[in-house]
Structures are given as C-alpha cells and as structure tokens.
C-alpha positions as CSV (number, residue, x, y, z in Angstrom):
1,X,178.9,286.4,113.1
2,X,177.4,289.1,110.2
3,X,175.3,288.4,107.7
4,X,174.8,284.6,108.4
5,X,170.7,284.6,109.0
6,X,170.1,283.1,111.8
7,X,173.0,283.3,113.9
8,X,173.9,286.9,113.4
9,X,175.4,288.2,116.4
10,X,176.1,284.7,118.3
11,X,179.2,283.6,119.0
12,X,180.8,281.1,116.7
13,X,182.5,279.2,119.7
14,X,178.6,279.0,121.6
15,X,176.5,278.3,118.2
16,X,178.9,275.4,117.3
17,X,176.6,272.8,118.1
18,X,173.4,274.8,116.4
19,X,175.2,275.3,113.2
20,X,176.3,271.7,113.1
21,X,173.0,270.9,113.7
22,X,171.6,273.1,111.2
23,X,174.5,272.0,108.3
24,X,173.7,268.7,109.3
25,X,169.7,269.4,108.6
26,X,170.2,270.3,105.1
27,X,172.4,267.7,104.0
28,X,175.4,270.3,103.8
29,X,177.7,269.1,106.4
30,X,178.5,266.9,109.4
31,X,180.6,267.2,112.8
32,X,184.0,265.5,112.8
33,X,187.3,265.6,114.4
34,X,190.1,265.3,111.8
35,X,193.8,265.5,112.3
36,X,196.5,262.8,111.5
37,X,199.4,261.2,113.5
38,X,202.0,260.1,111.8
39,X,203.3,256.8,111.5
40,X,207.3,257.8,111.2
41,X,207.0,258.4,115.4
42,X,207.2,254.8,115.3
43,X,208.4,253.7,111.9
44,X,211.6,255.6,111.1
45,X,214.6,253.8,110.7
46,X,217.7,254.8,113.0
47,X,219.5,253.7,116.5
48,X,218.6,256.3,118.9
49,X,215.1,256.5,120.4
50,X,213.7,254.2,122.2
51,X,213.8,250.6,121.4
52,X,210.4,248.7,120.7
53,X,209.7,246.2,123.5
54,X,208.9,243.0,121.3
55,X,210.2,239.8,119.6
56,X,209.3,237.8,117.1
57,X,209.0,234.3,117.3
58,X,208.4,231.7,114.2
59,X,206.0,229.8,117.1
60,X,204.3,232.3,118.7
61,X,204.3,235.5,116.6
62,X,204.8,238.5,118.0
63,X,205.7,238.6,121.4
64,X,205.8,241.6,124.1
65,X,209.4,242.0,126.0
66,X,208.3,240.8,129.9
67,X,208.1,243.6,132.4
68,X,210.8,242.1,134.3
69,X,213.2,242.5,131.4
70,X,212.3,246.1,130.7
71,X,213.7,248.4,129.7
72,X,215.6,247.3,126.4
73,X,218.3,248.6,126.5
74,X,220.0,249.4,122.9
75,X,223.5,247.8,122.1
76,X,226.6,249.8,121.5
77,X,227.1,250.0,117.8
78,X,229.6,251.5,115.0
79,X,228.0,252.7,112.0
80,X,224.5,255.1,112.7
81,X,224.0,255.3,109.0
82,X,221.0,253.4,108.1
83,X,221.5,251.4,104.5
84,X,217.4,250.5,103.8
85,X,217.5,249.2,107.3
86,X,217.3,249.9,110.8
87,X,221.5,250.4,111.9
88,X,220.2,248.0,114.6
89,X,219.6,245.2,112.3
90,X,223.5,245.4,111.9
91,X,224.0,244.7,115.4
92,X,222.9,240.8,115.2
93,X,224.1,239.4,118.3
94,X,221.6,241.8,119.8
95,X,218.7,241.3,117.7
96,X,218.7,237.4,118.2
97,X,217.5,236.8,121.4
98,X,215.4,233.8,123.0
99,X,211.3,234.0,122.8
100,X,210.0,234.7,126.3
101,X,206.9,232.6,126.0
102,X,208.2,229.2,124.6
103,X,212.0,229.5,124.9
104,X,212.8,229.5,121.0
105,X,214.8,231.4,118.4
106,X,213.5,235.1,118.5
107,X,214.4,238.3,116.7
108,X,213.9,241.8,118.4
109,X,212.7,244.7,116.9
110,X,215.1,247.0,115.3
111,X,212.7,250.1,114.6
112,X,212.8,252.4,117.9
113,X,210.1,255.5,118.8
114,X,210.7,258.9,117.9
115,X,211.6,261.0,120.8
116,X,208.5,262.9,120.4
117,X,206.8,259.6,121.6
118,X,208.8,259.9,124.8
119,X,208.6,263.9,125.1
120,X,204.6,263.4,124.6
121,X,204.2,262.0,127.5
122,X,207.5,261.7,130.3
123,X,206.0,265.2,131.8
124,X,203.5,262.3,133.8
125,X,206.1,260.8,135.4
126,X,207.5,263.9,137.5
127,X,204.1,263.5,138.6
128,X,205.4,260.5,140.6
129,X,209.3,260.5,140.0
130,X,209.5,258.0,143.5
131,X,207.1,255.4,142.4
132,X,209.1,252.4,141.4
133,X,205.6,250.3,141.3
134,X,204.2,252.0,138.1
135,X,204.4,254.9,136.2
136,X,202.2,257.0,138.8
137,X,199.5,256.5,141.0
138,X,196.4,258.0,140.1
139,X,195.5,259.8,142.4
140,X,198.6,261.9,142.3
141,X,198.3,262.4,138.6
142,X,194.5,263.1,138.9
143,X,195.9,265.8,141.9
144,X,198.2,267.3,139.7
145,X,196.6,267.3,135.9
146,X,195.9,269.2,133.8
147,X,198.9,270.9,133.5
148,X,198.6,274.7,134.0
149,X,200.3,276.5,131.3
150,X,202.1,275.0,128.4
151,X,205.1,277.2,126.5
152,X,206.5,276.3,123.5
153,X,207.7,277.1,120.0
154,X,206.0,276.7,116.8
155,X,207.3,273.3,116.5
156,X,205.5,272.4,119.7
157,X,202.5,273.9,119.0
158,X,201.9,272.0,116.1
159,X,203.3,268.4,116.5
160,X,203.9,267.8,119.9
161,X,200.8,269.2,121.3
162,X,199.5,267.0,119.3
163,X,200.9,263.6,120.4
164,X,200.6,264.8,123.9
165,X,196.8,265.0,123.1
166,X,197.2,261.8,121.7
167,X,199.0,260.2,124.3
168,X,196.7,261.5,127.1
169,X,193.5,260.6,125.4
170,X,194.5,257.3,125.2
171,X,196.3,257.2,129.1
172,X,192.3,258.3,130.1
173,X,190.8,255.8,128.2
174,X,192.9,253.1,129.8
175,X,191.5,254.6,132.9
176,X,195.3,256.1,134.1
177,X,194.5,258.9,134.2
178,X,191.7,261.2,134.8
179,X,192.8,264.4,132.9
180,X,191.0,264.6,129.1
181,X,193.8,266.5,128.1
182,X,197.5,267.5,129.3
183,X,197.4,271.0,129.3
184,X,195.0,274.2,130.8
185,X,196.8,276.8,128.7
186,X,199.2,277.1,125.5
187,X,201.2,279.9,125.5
188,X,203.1,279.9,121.4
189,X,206.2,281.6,121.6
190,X,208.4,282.7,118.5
C-alpha cells in the first residue's frame, strides 16, 4: 500500500484485520461478509430439477417426504411450458398424495431445485459413491476434502463457486463434514 499513513508498505491481505480495526476505531467502517444467494435455485417454476421432498397437509402442515420414500421421483408429463404455475401442478394425480404423518389428503410440492443446487454439491458423493447408508462417511470426506484444484468458466466462477461455498458451509456446520470450504485452488478459464 502507498500513501496510506500507517500501513505504507504492508500488505493489504496481512493488515486486513489492522485496518478493520483502525476503520472500525473512527467510526468509518465495520467488517462484514456480504454476498447474496438467490432464491430462484429453489423458487423457479419448471419440471426438470429436482423435485422438493415435502407435502402439505391441511392437519399437520408441512410435512418432509420419509427417507424410505426418497427419492421423488417426478411424473411423466406433456406440456413443459409453465402458465403462472409449476408444469407439475398440471400433473394432478401426482401432486395429490396421502400425508405421511396422519394418513390424510396431501399435496406435493410442485417447485423443484435448480440444477445448480445439485451441481453445488454431488462432487461429495464420489467421495463415497458405495455407501448406500448415507451420503458419505466422514471420515472419507474429511480424507479427501478440500478439493485440490477447481476449473471452470466464468459462469462457475461466479455462481457456482458460490453455492458450493454455500453448500459446504452449511454440510460443516451440521458437522458432515470437516472441510470449511470445497475447493484448495480456482483455476478461471475463458
């Protein structure tokens, strides 16, 4: 850094914390992480993707899909176009289904995930690809993560990264994994 008083000559990346701490001293700034996810990974409205494991029952409210009955698997259906609502909510005979805690009248989901939900974090499960207990056992994913060199385009660098951030943060936090984040290196192509 030039001409910036007391922390001419240091490093930006090494006097992060002392220039926070001075901003923060004069009332001038504070530390904080923002970036944004957005919702239309989980919100858009179309067939493919995958489908959203949960019912809704009058009773009981909202209602997870039992593991035993996973995965969902989407129906075969016509018309893709959506017209101001998910094309599964056409396929009706498929959307009404039976509440799995009281046995009543239920409607399924009809919004499904992005793919870049899925793409953020399937890499985990090569980790593992035998396991048929769970999506991985720790210890091999702890063995195996962070991954050592990420490649990708533009595209990739921005959003994906992102959610696979995303998506790994929260897989620590839930204590399956040990790795803070997926990847060692990004290598941007393009």
């Amino acid at each position: 850094m030039v001409s910036s008083d007391r922390f001419d000559g240091k490093n930006n990346r090494e006097a992060y914390e002392e220039i926070i701490a001075w901003l923060d001293s004069e009332g001038r700034g504070e530390a904080a992480v923002n970036f944004r996810l957005r919702d239309w990974l989980v919100s858009r409205q179309r067939y493919w993707g995958a489908p959203i494991p949960i019912v809704y029952c009058d009773e009981c409210g909202m209602v997870p899909v039992p593991e035993d009955q996973l995965p969902v698997l989407l129906p075969e259906i016509e018309e893709y176009a959506p017209k101001g609502k998910s094309p599964l909510a056409a396929a009706e005979d498929w959307v009404k289904t039976e509440c799995p805690s009281c046995g009543g009248e239920a409607h399924r989901e009809t919004d499904t995930m992005d793919t870049f939900v899925d793409s953020s974090w399937y890499f985990l499960r090569y980790l593992d690809p035998k396991n048929d207990q769970e999506c991985w056992a720790k210890e091999v994913a702890d063995y195996w993560m962070p991954v050592d060199q990420y490649i990708g385009g533009v595209e990739h660098a921005i959003l994906h990264l992102m959610y696979a951030r995303f998506f790994t943060k929260a897989l620590h936090d839930m204590g399956l994994l040990e790795a803070r984040e997926p990847f060692a290196n990004l290598f941007t192509q393009g």
